[in-house]
Coordinates of C-alpha atoms in Angstrom, one line a residue:
Chain K
M1 CA 50.9 7.6 11.7
A2 CA 50.3 3.9 11.8
D3 CA 53.2 1.6 10.9
G4 CA 51.5 -1.5 9.3
P5 CA 48.3 -2.2 7.3
R6 CA 46.5 -3.6 10.4
Q7 CA 47.3 -0.4 12.4
S8 CA 46.3 1.8 9.4
I9 CA 43.0 0.0 9.0
E10 CA 42.3 0.2 12.7
H11 CA 43.2 3.9 12.7
A12 CA 40.8 4.5 9.7
R13 CA 38.1 2.5 11.4
R14 CA 38.4 4.6 14.6
G15 CA 38.2 7.7 12.5
V16 CA 35.1 6.7 10.7
R17 CA 33.5 5.5 13.9
K18 CA 34.3 8.8 15.7
A19 CA 32.9 10.8 12.7
L20 CA 29.8 8.7 12.9
Q21 CA 29.4 9.2 16.6
Q22 CA 29.9 13.0 16.6
W23 CA 27.9 13.7 13.5
N24 CA 25.3 16.3 14.1
A25 CA 23.4 17.2 11.0
A26 CA 22.1 20.5 12.5
D27 CA 25.6 21.8 13.3
L28 CA 27.9 23.0 10.6
K29 CA 31.0 22.9 12.9
S30 CA 30.3 19.2 13.8
I31 CA 29.8 18.4 10.1
G32 CA 33.2 19.9 9.3
E33 CA 34.9 18.0 12.1
S34 CA 33.4 14.7 10.9
R35 CA 34.7 15.5 7.4
V36 CA 38.2 16.1 8.6
L37 CA 38.1 12.7 10.4
L38 CA 36.9 11.0 7.3
E39 CA 39.6 12.6 5.2
Q40 CA 42.2 11.3 7.7
S41 CA 40.7 7.9 7.2
V42 CA 41.1 8.2 3.5
T43 CA 44.8 8.8 4.1
D44 CA 45.0 5.8 6.4
I45 CA 43.3 3.5 3.9
K46 CA 45.6 4.7 1.1
L47 CA 48.6 3.9 3.3
A48 CA 47.2 0.4 4.1
I49 CA 46.7 -0.3 0.4
E50 CA 50.2 0.8 -0.4
L51 CA 51.7 -1.4 2.4
L52 CA 49.7 -4.4 1.3
R53 CA 50.6 -4.0 -2.3
N54 CA 54.3 -3.7 -1.6
G55 CA 54.6 -5.9 1.4
D56 CA 54.6 -9.6 2.4
T57 CA 51.4 -11.4 1.4
T58 CA 51.1 -12.7 4.9
M59 CA 50.3 -9.1 6.1
A60 CA 46.8 -9.6 4.7
N61 CA 46.1 -12.5 7.1
G62 CA 43.2 -11.9 9.4
L63 CA 42.4 -8.4 8.1
Q64 CA 39.0 -9.3 6.6
P65 CA 36.9 -8.8 9.7
S66 CA 38.4 -5.3 10.3
I67 CA 37.9 -4.2 6.7
A68 CA 34.3 -5.6 6.7
S69 CA 33.6 -3.6 9.9
L70 CA 35.1 -0.5 8.4
R71 CA 33.0 -0.8 5.3
R72 CA 29.8 -1.3 7.4
D73 CA 30.6 1.9 9.3
I74 CA 31.2 3.7 6.0
S75 CA 27.9 2.4 4.7
T76 CA 26.0 3.6 7.8
M77 CA 27.7 7.0 7.6
T78 CA 26.8 7.3 3.9
R79 CA 23.1 6.5 4.7
L80 CA 23.1 9.1 7.4
V81 CA 24.6 11.8 5.2
D82 CA 22.3 10.8 2.3
A83 CA 19.2 11.1 4.6
C84 CA 20.3 14.6 5.8
S85 CA 21.1 15.6 2.2
A86 CA 17.7 14.5 1.0
F87 CA 16.0 16.4 3.9
H88 CA 17.7 19.6 2.9
R89 CA 17.2 19.0 -0.8
G90 CA 13.5 18.8 -0.1
L91 CA 13.7 22.0 2.0
S92 CA 15.5 24.0 -0.7
L93 CA 13.1 22.9 -3.4
R94 CA 10.2 24.1 -1.2
L95 CA 12.0 27.4 -0.5
G96 CA 12.5 27.8 -4.2
G97 CA 8.7 27.8 -4.6
A98 CA 8.7 24.6 -6.6
L99 CA 6.7 21.6 -5.6
P100 CA 8.9 19.1 -3.7
A101 CA 10.2 16.5 -6.1
Y102 CA 11.7 14.3 -3.4
D103 CA 10.4 13.1 -0.1
A104 CA 12.5 13.1 3.1
S105 CA 14.1 9.8 2.2
G106 CA 15.3 11.1 -1.2
M107 CA 12.7 9.2 -3.2
P108 CA 10.7 10.9 -5.9
V109 CA 7.3 12.1 -4.6
K110 CA 4.2 10.7 -6.2
E111 CA 0.7 11.6 -5.3
P112 CA -0.9 8.9 -3.1
E113 CA -3.6 6.9 -4.8
I114 CA -6.8 7.4 -3.0
R115 CA -9.2 4.5 -3.1
P116 CA -12.9 4.9 -2.7
A117 CA -13.6 4.9 1.0
H118 CA -16.4 2.5 1.5
G119 CA -17.8 1.6 4.9
L120 CA -16.1 4.4 6.8
V121 CA -17.6 4.9 10.3
G122 CA -18.2 8.3 11.6
Chain U
M1 CA -9.1 63.4 18.5
S2 CA -6.6 65.6 20.4
G3 CA -2.9 64.8 20.3
I4 CA -2.8 63.7 24.0
T5 CA -6.0 61.6 23.7
A6 CA -4.6 60.0 20.6
S7 CA -1.3 59.2 22.3
I8 CA -3.1 57.7 25.3
S9 CA -5.4 55.7 23.1
S10 CA -2.4 54.4 21.0
A11 CA -0.4 53.5 24.1
G12 CA -3.4 51.7 25.6
N13 CA -3.8 49.8 22.4
A14 CA -0.1 48.9 22.2
L15 CA -0.2 47.6 25.8
E16 CA -3.2 45.4 25.0
V17 CA -1.4 43.9 22.0
L18 CA 1.8 43.4 24.0
E19 CA -0.2 41.7 26.7
Q20 CA -1.5 39.3 24.0
A21 CA 2.1 38.7 22.9
L22 CA 3.2 38.0 26.4
S23 CA 0.3 35.6 26.8
V24 CA 1.4 33.8 23.6
I25 CA 5.0 33.6 25.0
Q26 CA 3.7 32.3 28.4
N27 CA 1.7 29.7 26.5
N28 CA 4.8 28.6 24.6
I29 CA 6.7 28.2 27.9
D30 CA 3.9 26.3 29.6
N31 CA 3.8 23.9 26.7
S32 CA 7.5 23.6 26.1
S33 CA 7.4 19.9 27.0
T34 CA 3.9 19.1 25.6
P35 CA 4.3 16.4 22.9
G36 CA 3.5 17.6 19.5
Y37 CA 3.4 21.3 20.5
A38 CA 4.8 23.9 18.1
S39 CA 5.6 27.3 19.4
Q40 CA 3.3 30.2 18.4
R41 CA 4.2 33.7 17.5
L42 CA 1.9 36.7 17.5
N43 CA 2.3 38.8 14.4
L44 CA 2.5 42.5 15.3
E45 CA 1.6 45.1 12.7
A46 CA 2.3 48.8 13.0
M47 CA -0.8 50.9 12.4
P48 CA -0.6 54.1 10.3
L49 CA 0.3 57.2 12.2
D50 CA -1.2 60.5 11.1
I51 CA -2.4 62.5 14.1
A52 CA -3.8 65.2 11.9
G53 CA -5.7 62.7 9.8
G54 CA -7.0 60.9 12.9
L55 CA -4.7 57.9 12.6
V56 CA -3.3 57.2 16.0
G57 CA -0.7 54.7 15.1
G58 CA 0.2 52.0 17.6
L59 CA 0.2 48.2 17.2
R60 CA -2.2 45.7 15.9
A61 CA -2.2 41.9 16.5
D62 CA -2.3 40.2 13.1
G63 CA -2.9 36.5 13.9
L64 CA -0.8 33.7 15.1
D65 CA 2.1 32.1 13.2
N66 CA 2.9 28.5 13.8
S67 CA 6.5 27.4 13.9
R68 CA 5.6 23.9 12.7
D69 CA 7.0 22.9 9.3
Q70 CA 4.9 20.3 7.5
Y71 CA 7.8 19.0 5.4
A72 CA 10.0 18.5 8.5
E73 CA 7.1 16.8 10.4
E74 CA 6.7 14.4 7.5
A75 CA 10.4 13.7 7.3
V76 CA 10.4 12.8 11.0
Q77 CA 7.3 10.6 10.6
S78 CA 8.9 8.8 7.6
Q79 CA 12.1 8.0 9.6
T80 CA 10.1 7.0 12.6
Q81 CA 8.0 4.6 10.5
L82 CA 11.2 2.9 9.3
L83 CA 12.6 2.8 12.8
G84 CA 9.4 1.1 14.1
Y85 CA 9.7 -1.4 11.2
Y86 CA 13.3 -2.4 11.7
T87 CA 13.0 -2.5 15.5
A88 CA 10.0 -4.9 15.4
Q89 CA 11.7 -7.0 12.7
A90 CA 14.9 -7.2 14.8
Q91 CA 13.0 -8.3 17.9
S92 CA 10.9 -10.8 16.1
T93 CA 13.7 -12.4 14.0
G94 CA 15.8 -12.4 17.2
T95 CA 13.2 -14.7 18.8
I96 CA 13.2 -17.0 15.7
Q97 CA 17.0 -17.1 15.6
N98 CA 17.2 -18.2 19.2
F99 CA 15.6 -21.5 18.4
F100 CA 18.4 -22.5 16.1
D101 CA 21.6 -23.8 17.6
V102 CA 24.2 -23.0 14.9
S103 CA 26.9 -24.7 17.0
G104 CA 25.3 -28.1 16.3
G105 CA 25.6 -29.0 20.0
S106 CA 21.8 -29.4 20.5
G107 CA 18.5 -29.5 18.6
V108 CA 17.9 -30.8 15.1
S109 CA 21.5 -30.5 14.0
A110 CA 22.9 -32.6 16.9
A111 CA 20.1 -35.1 16.6
L112 CA 20.8 -35.6 12.9
S113 CA 24.5 -36.1 13.6
A114 CA 23.7 -38.7 16.3
L115 CA 21.4 -40.5 13.9
F116 CA 24.1 -40.7 11.2
Q117 CA 26.6 -42.0 13.8
S118 CA 24.1 -44.7 14.9
F119 CA 23.8 -45.7 11.2
S120 CA 27.5 -45.9 11.0
A121 CA 27.8 -48.0 14.1
W122 CA 25.1 -50.3 12.9
S123 CA 26.8 -50.7 9.5
T124 CA 29.8 -52.3 11.2
A125 CA 27.6 -54.7 13.2
P126 CA 24.3 -55.1 11.2
N127 CA 23.0 -57.9 13.4
D128 CA 23.9 -56.3 16.8
A129 CA 20.7 -55.7 18.8
T130 CA 22.1 -52.8 20.7
A131 CA 23.2 -51.0 17.5
R132 CA 19.7 -51.5 16.1
Q133 CA 18.1 -50.2 19.3
N134 CA 20.4 -47.2 19.2
V135 CA 19.2 -46.4 15.7
L136 CA 15.6 -46.4 16.9
A137 CA 16.5 -44.2 19.9
A138 CA 18.4 -41.7 17.7
A139 CA 15.6 -41.6 15.2
N140 CA 13.1 -40.9 18.0
T141 CA 15.3 -38.0 19.1
V142 CA 15.4 -36.6 15.6
A143 CA 11.6 -36.7 15.3
Q144 CA 11.3 -35.0 18.7
S145 CA 13.8 -32.3 17.8
F146 CA 11.9 -31.5 14.6
Q147 CA 8.6 -31.5 16.4
G148 CA 10.0 -29.3 19.2
L149 CA 11.4 -26.8 16.7
A150 CA 8.3 -26.7 14.6
N151 CA 6.1 -26.2 17.8
S152 CA 8.4 -23.5 19.1
L153 CA 8.2 -21.6 15.8
T154 CA 4.5 -22.1 15.6
Q155 CA 4.1 -20.6 19.1
T156 CA 6.3 -17.7 18.0
A157 CA 3.9 -17.2 15.0
Q158 CA 0.9 -17.2 17.4
Q159 CA 2.6 -14.7 19.7
A160 CA 3.3 -12.5 16.6
D161 CA -0.4 -12.8 15.7
G162 CA -1.2 -11.5 19.2
Q163 CA 1.3 -8.6 18.7
V164 CA -0.2 -7.8 15.3
G165 CA -3.7 -7.8 16.9
S166 CA -2.7 -5.4 19.7
T167 CA -0.8 -3.1 17.2
I168 CA -4.0 -2.9 15.1
Q169 CA -6.0 -2.0 18.2
Q170 CA -3.5 0.8 19.0
I171 CA -3.7 2.1 15.4
N172 CA -7.5 2.2 15.7
S173 CA -7.3 4.0 19.0
I174 CA -5.0 6.7 17.5
A175 CA -7.2 7.0 14.4
A176 CA -10.1 7.6 16.7
Q177 CA -8.2 10.4 18.4
I178 CA -7.4 12.0 15.0
Q179 CA -11.0 11.6 14.0
Q180 CA -12.0 13.5 17.2
Y181 CA -9.5 16.2 16.4
N182 CA -11.1 16.6 13.0
V183 CA -14.6 16.9 14.6
Q184 CA -13.3 19.6 17.0
R185 CA -11.4 21.3 14.2
M186 CA -14.5 21.6 12.1
Q187 CA -16.3 23.3 15.0
S188 CA -13.7 26.0 15.5
S189 CA -12.9 28.8 13.1
Q190 CA -9.3 29.3 14.2
P191 CA -6.5 26.7 14.7
D192 CA -6.1 25.8 18.3
P193 CA -2.5 25.2 19.3
G194 CA -3.4 22.8 22.1
L195 CA -5.6 20.7 19.7
D196 CA -2.9 21.0 17.0
A197 CA -0.3 19.6 19.5
Q198 CA -2.6 16.7 20.3
L199 CA -2.9 15.9 16.6
Y200 CA 0.8 15.9 15.9
S201 CA 1.5 13.9 19.0
A202 CA -1.0 11.3 17.8
L203 CA 0.6 11.3 14.3
G204 CA 4.0 10.8 15.9
N205 CA 2.7 7.8 17.8
L206 CA 1.0 6.5 14.7
S207 CA 4.2 6.7 12.7
Q208 CA 5.8 4.2 15.1
L209 CA 3.1 1.7 14.3
T210 CA 2.4 1.9 10.5
N211 CA 3.3 3.8 7.3
F212 CA 0.9 6.5 6.2
T213 CA 0.7 9.9 4.6
T214 CA -1.4 12.9 5.6
V215 CA -3.2 15.5 3.7
T216 CA -4.5 18.7 5.4
Q217 CA -7.9 19.7 3.9
S218 CA -9.0 23.3 3.3
N219 CA -11.3 23.0 6.4
G220 CA -8.3 22.3 8.6
T221 CA -9.1 18.6 9.1
V222 CA -6.4 16.0 8.4
T223 CA -6.9 13.0 6.1
V224 CA -4.7 10.0 7.0
L225 CA -4.0 7.5 4.2
L226 CA -2.3 4.2 4.8
G227 CA 0.7 3.3 2.5
G228 CA -1.3 2.0 -0.4
G229 CA -3.8 4.9 -0.3
T230 CA -6.5 3.2 1.9
P231 CA -8.0 6.0 4.1
L232 CA -7.6 5.5 7.8
V233 CA -9.3 8.8 8.7
I234 CA -11.1 11.1 6.4
G235 CA -12.7 14.2 8.1
T236 CA -15.0 12.8 10.8
Q237 CA -14.9 9.3 9.5
Q238 CA -12.7 6.5 10.6
N239 CA -11.8 3.3 8.8
V240 CA -11.6 0.7 11.6
L241 CA -8.9 -2.0 10.8
S242 CA -9.2 -5.6 12.0
Q243 CA -7.1 -8.7 11.9
N244 CA -7.8 -12.0 10.2
V245 CA -5.5 -15.1 10.7
S246 CA -6.4 -17.7 8.1
V247 CA -5.0 -19.8 5.3
D248 CA -5.0 -17.8 2.1
T249 CA -7.7 -19.0 -0.3
Q250 CA -6.6 -16.8 -3.3
P251 CA -4.7 -18.2 -5.1
P252 CA -6.2 -21.6 -4.2
P253 CA -4.0 -23.1 -1.5
V254 CA -1.5 -25.7 -2.5
Y255 CA -1.1 -26.6 1.2
A256 CA -4.6 -26.3 2.8
Q257 CA -3.5 -27.4 6.3
S258 CA -0.5 -25.0 6.5
L259 CA 0.3 -22.3 9.0
P260 CA -2.3 -19.6 8.6
T261 CA -1.3 -16.1 7.4
D262 CA -1.8 -12.9 9.2
H263 CA -4.0 -10.4 7.4
V264 CA -5.0 -6.8 8.0
L265 CA -8.5 -5.9 6.8
D266 CA -10.2 -2.6 6.3
S267 CA -13.7 -2.0 7.7
Q268 CA -15.2 -3.5 4.5
G269 CA -13.2 -6.7 5.0
N270 CA -10.8 -5.9 2.1
D271 CA -7.3 -7.3 2.6
I272 CA -4.9 -4.4 2.9
T273 CA -1.9 -6.4 4.3
S274 CA 0.3 -5.5 1.4
E275 CA -0.1 -1.8 2.1
I276 CA 1.4 -2.1 5.5
T277 CA 5.1 -1.8 4.8
G278 CA 6.3 0.4 7.6
G279 CA 6.1 0.9 11.3
Q280 CA 5.9 -1.8 14.0
L281 CA 3.0 -3.4 12.2
G282 CA 5.0 -3.7 8.9
G283 CA 8.0 -5.2 10.7
L284 CA 5.8 -7.7 12.6
L285 CA 3.9 -8.8 9.4
D286 CA 7.2 -9.2 7.5
S287 CA 8.7 -11.5 10.2
R288 CA 5.4 -13.4 10.6
N289 CA 4.3 -13.8 6.9
R290 CA 7.7 -13.9 5.2
V291 CA 10.4 -15.2 7.5
L292 CA 8.4 -17.6 9.6
A293 CA 6.3 -18.7 6.7
G294 CA 9.5 -19.5 4.7
I295 CA 10.5 -21.9 7.5
L296 CA 7.1 -23.3 8.5
G297 CA 5.3 -23.0 5.2
D298 CA 2.0 -21.3 4.2
S299 CA -0.7 -21.9 1.6
Q300 CA 1.7 -21.7 -1.3
Q301 CA 5.0 -23.1 0.1
Q302 CA 5.9 -26.1 2.1
G303 CA 8.4 -24.4 4.3
T304 CA 12.1 -25.3 4.5
L305 CA 11.8 -27.2 7.8
N306 CA 9.0 -29.3 6.4
Q307 CA 11.0 -29.9 3.2
L308 CA 13.9 -31.2 5.3
A309 CA 11.7 -33.4 7.5
Q310 CA 9.9 -34.9 4.6
G311 CA 13.0 -35.3 2.4
M312 CA 15.0 -37.0 5.2
A313 CA 12.1 -39.3 6.3
D314 CA 11.3 -40.3 2.7
T315 CA 14.9 -41.1 1.8
I316 CA 15.6 -43.1 5.0
N317 CA 12.3 -44.9 4.7
G318 CA 12.9 -45.6 1.0
I319 CA 16.3 -47.2 1.7
L320 CA 15.1 -49.3 4.6
Q321 CA 11.9 -50.5 2.8
S322 CA 13.8 -51.5 -0.3
G323 CA 16.0 -53.9 1.7
T324 CA 15.4 -57.0 3.8
V325 CA 15.8 -57.7 7.5
S326 CA 18.2 -60.6 6.7
A327 CA 20.0 -62.2 3.8
A328 CA 17.9 -65.4 4.1
A329 CA 15.6 -66.3 1.2
G330 CA 12.1 -64.9 1.6
A331 CA 13.2 -62.5 4.4
A332 CA 10.7 -59.7 5.0
N333 CA 11.2 -56.2 3.7
G334 CA 12.3 -53.6 6.2
A335 CA 9.9 -51.3 7.9
A336 CA 9.8 -47.5 7.7
L337 CA 11.7 -45.7 10.4
F338 CA 9.7 -42.5 10.4
T339 CA 6.1 -41.5 9.9
Y340 CA 4.5 -38.1 9.3
D341 CA 1.3 -36.7 8.0
S342 CA 1.9 -37.3 4.3
N343 CA -1.5 -35.8 3.4
N344 CA -0.2 -32.4 4.7
P345 CA 3.4 -31.9 3.6
A346 CA 3.4 -28.5 5.2
T347 CA 3.1 -30.1 8.6
A348 CA 5.8 -32.7 8.0
A349 CA 8.1 -31.3 10.7
S350 CA 5.5 -31.0 13.4
T351 CA 4.1 -34.5 12.7
L352 CA 7.4 -36.3 12.2
A353 CA 7.6 -39.4 14.6
L354 CA 9.4 -42.6 15.0
N355 CA 7.3 -45.4 13.4
A356 CA 5.3 -46.5 16.4
S357 CA 5.1 -50.1 15.3
I358 CA 8.7 -50.7 14.3
T359 CA 10.9 -53.1 16.3
P360 CA 14.7 -53.3 16.1
D361 CA 14.3 -56.6 14.1
Q362 CA 12.4 -54.8 11.4
L363 CA 15.4 -52.6 10.5
A364 CA 16.6 -53.8 7.1
A365 CA 20.4 -53.8 7.0
V366 CA 20.5 -55.9 3.8
D367 CA 20.2 -54.0 0.6
A368 CA 18.2 -55.0 -2.5
A369 CA 21.3 -56.6 -4.0
G370 CA 21.7 -58.8 -1.0
N371 CA 24.7 -57.1 0.6
A372 CA 24.6 -57.8 4.4
N373 CA 25.2 -54.2 5.5
G374 CA 24.5 -52.4 2.2
N375 CA 21.5 -50.5 3.6
A376 CA 23.2 -49.6 6.8
N377 CA 26.2 -48.3 4.8
A378 CA 23.9 -46.3 2.5
L379 CA 22.2 -44.7 5.5
A380 CA 25.5 -43.9 7.1
A381 CA 26.7 -42.3 3.9
L382 CA 23.8 -39.8 4.0
E383 CA 25.8 -37.7 6.4
N384 CA 28.1 -36.7 3.5
P385 CA 26.3 -37.8 0.4
T386 CA 28.2 -38.1 -2.9
G387 CA 25.2 -38.3 -5.2
A388 CA 21.8 -36.8 -5.4
Q389 CA 20.4 -39.2 -2.8
G390 CA 20.2 -37.6 0.6
T391 CA 20.4 -34.0 -0.6
I392 CA 18.1 -31.1 -1.0
G393 CA 19.1 -28.5 -3.6
G394 CA 22.6 -30.1 -3.6
L395 CA 23.0 -29.8 0.1
S396 CA 23.2 -32.6 2.6
Y397 CA 20.5 -32.7 5.3
L398 CA 22.9 -31.2 7.9
Q399 CA 24.0 -28.5 5.5
Y400 CA 20.4 -27.8 4.6
F401 CA 19.5 -27.3 8.2
G402 CA 22.6 -25.1 8.6
Q403 CA 21.3 -23.0 5.8
I404 CA 17.9 -22.6 7.4
A405 CA 19.6 -21.6 10.7
A406 CA 22.0 -19.2 8.9
G407 CA 19.1 -17.7 7.0
A408 CA 17.3 -16.9 10.3
G409 CA 20.6 -15.5 11.7
Q410 CA 21.1 -13.3 8.6
E411 CA 17.6 -11.9 8.8
N412 CA 18.2 -10.9 12.4
A413 CA 21.7 -9.5 11.7
T414 CA 20.4 -7.4 8.9
A415 CA 17.3 -6.2 10.8
T416 CA 19.4 -5.3 13.9
A417 CA 22.0 -3.4 11.8
N418 CA 19.1 -1.5 10.0
A419 CA 17.5 -0.7 13.3
Q420 CA 20.7 0.7 14.7
T421 CA 21.3 2.9 11.6
Q422 CA 17.7 3.9 11.6
Q423 CA 17.9 5.0 15.2
Q424 CA 20.6 7.5 14.2
L425 CA 18.7 8.6 11.1
A426 CA 15.5 9.2 13.1
A427 CA 17.5 11.2 15.8
Q428 CA 19.2 13.3 13.1
V429 CA 16.0 14.2 11.3
T430 CA 14.3 15.0 14.6
S431 CA 17.3 17.3 15.4
L432 CA 16.9 18.9 11.9
R433 CA 13.2 19.4 12.5
D434 CA 13.8 21.0 15.8
Q435 CA 16.6 23.2 14.3
I436 CA 14.3 24.7 11.7
S437 CA 11.3 24.9 14.0
G438 CA 10.6 28.5 14.9
V439 CA 12.8 30.1 12.3
S440 CA 11.7 31.7 9.0
L441 CA 13.0 29.3 6.4
D442 CA 12.7 31.9 3.7
K443 CA 15.1 34.0 5.6
E444 CA 17.3 31.0 6.3
A445 CA 17.7 30.0 2.6
A446 CA 21.4 30.8 2.7
A447 CA 21.9 28.5 5.7
V448 CA 20.0 25.7 4.0
L449 CA 22.4 26.0 1.1
Q450 CA 25.4 26.0 3.4
F451 CA 24.2 22.8 5.0
Q452 CA 23.6 21.2 1.6
Q453 CA 27.2 22.1 0.5
A454 CA 28.6 20.6 3.8
Y455 CA 26.7 17.4 3.3
Q456 CA 27.8 17.2 -0.3
A457 CA 31.4 17.6 0.6
T458 CA 31.1 14.9 3.3
A459 CA 29.3 12.6 0.8
Q460 CA 32.2 13.0 -1.7
V461 CA 34.8 11.9 1.0
L462 CA 32.5 9.0 1.8
T463 CA 32.4 8.0 -1.9
V464 CA 36.2 7.9 -1.9
L465 CA 36.3 6.0 1.3
D466 CA 33.8 3.4 0.0
N467 CA 35.8 2.9 -3.2
L468 CA 39.0 2.5 -1.2
G469 CA 37.3 0.1 1.2
Q470 CA 36.4 -2.0 -1.8
D471 CA 40.0 -1.8 -3.2
L472 CA 41.2 -2.9 0.2
M473 CA 38.9 -5.9 0.4
N474 CA 39.8 -6.9 -3.2
L475 CA 43.5 -6.9 -2.2
I476 CA 43.0 -9.5 0.5
V477 CA 40.0 -11.4 -1.1
P478 CA 40.9 -11.2 -4.9
V479 CA 37.7 -11.1 -7.1

C-alpha cells in the first residue's frame, strides 16, 4: 500500500494503465483482470483523497500533472469499454430479432438519406 | 433397389458430399490469409432412410454458409474510418504545429520581442541614428518572419491539396473495383467466396479513406453511400469524385483574394465536401479547411495571422504617422514603418514588408503633443499594453501570437490523443469481429450476454474512478 498521496496516485495510474494495456474485449478472463486492477485503483484514489484532506496542504504541490494523466487514461479506458459495450448491444439487439437501434459506435441508427444519383457512370 | 445396392449408393453419395466438404475446408485453409476472406461451411443434411420405401438415406449438401457477420464488418469499418480521420488529422496538424516556436526563441514571436526592445532603446535616445537604424532592421525581421510563416503554411495547404487529390483518386479506384464486383455478382447466380473476399477487402481499404455506409441489394450487389447519402457505387454505376481548389463564391466572398478552399465534387459537379467527415480524406479536409483556414483565412474569415499582421502594422504606422520627426515647428510627419496589401486583408501576413521608402530620419519619435520621445515610448509600451491600443481581443500582440501557436498545438495534441485511442478501439473491434466470425451467434446468445455484463461491470468501476479523479483534481485545484 502506498504511503503518501503522490505514491497512491502513481499506484492508481499504473493500475489503470495496466488495465488499459491488457484489456482484451474478446476474452472474459482478461476483462475480469482489468476490472480487478481498476477496483484497486479506486482504493488507491480514495486513499489519496483521504490523505490530502487530512494532511498538510503542501502535499498537493506538483500533483496536477499526475492526476491529469490518470484522468486521461480513465477517459481512454471508458471510451474503449463504451465502444465494446455498444458493439455487443448491437449484437444482442440483432439476436433478439429486433432491428438494430444503435450502430457500432453506440449512436442511434437512422436510415441514410439517398439522394437522386444523377450522372452516374457505368 | 436391393438393400446392398441402396447401401452402396448411399455410401457413394456420402463420400461425394464429404469430398465437397473437404474441398470447402481446403479452400478455407488456402485463403486463411486472403484479405477480406470469410470462412465457408458446407451445410450437410441427412436424407431420409427407408430402405423398404426406396429411400436410401445418406448425406446431401445444402449450400454454403458464410461466417461473415455484416454487423461486425460495419463496426470494424466504422472504427477504421475514425482511425483514418484522426491519424490524418494528427499528421497534418503536426506539420502545422512545427512552424510555431512556442518557446519564443525564433520566428514571429522572437522578432516581435526584438522590435519592442528596439522601440524601448530608441525611446531612451530618440535622436540616436543607430537606435533608429535598429528599429528599421527589427521591423524588417518582423515582416520577414510573418512572410516566412505565412508562406510555409501556404505551402502546407498546397501539400494538403495534393494529398486530398491523391486520396480522391484512391477512392475512385476502389469504387471502380466495387463496381466491377457488382458487375460480376450480377452475372453469377451463387455468391463467390473469392469475389466476396475481394469486395470486403476493398470496403476495408475504403473505410481508411472516407466515411460511408453499404446496402446489399436483393441481387447481391452492394450500394456504397458516402456519409451524407451521395452514392459512390450503385449496382454497375460509379459516381466518380473530383477535387476543386477555389475560393468559395457562395456565400459571396468577403475576402476574394484569400487562400482557396479544398472541395470534393461528385460527378455532376455538386459540392459534397460537407459529407466527408471520416477517414483519411475527412481528416485532411478538416485540417486544411478549418485549422489552416483559421490561421491563413478563407473567403469568409481574415485568418488570425493576417489579423495580427494587419493590427500590428496599422497600430505602429498610426502612432508614427501621427507624430513628427522632430520637435521643430513645421517638422514633417513620420512615415509608415510597414506596408501590406491593404486591398486584400486576408493576405496581410504574406505581404507584410518594411516600408521600402522609409529612412531612419523619417521615424517620428515626437508625439502629436510635442513630447520628444512620446511616440517611441508609446511604441515600446505595445509590448505590454495597458489600454485597448496594441491589443487584439484584449491580448497583446505577443500574447495573441502565443494563442495562435497554442491553438495549433492543442489541435495536434487532441488529434494525436484521439488517434492513439482510436488505434485501440479499432484493434478491439477487429478482435471482436474475428471472435464472432465462424460461430453461430444465435447459439452464442448467452456468451454475448456474459460479455455485456462484464463490460457493464467494468463501466461502473470506471464511472466511480472518473468521479474520484474529478474529486481529486478539485482538491488540489479548487473550483
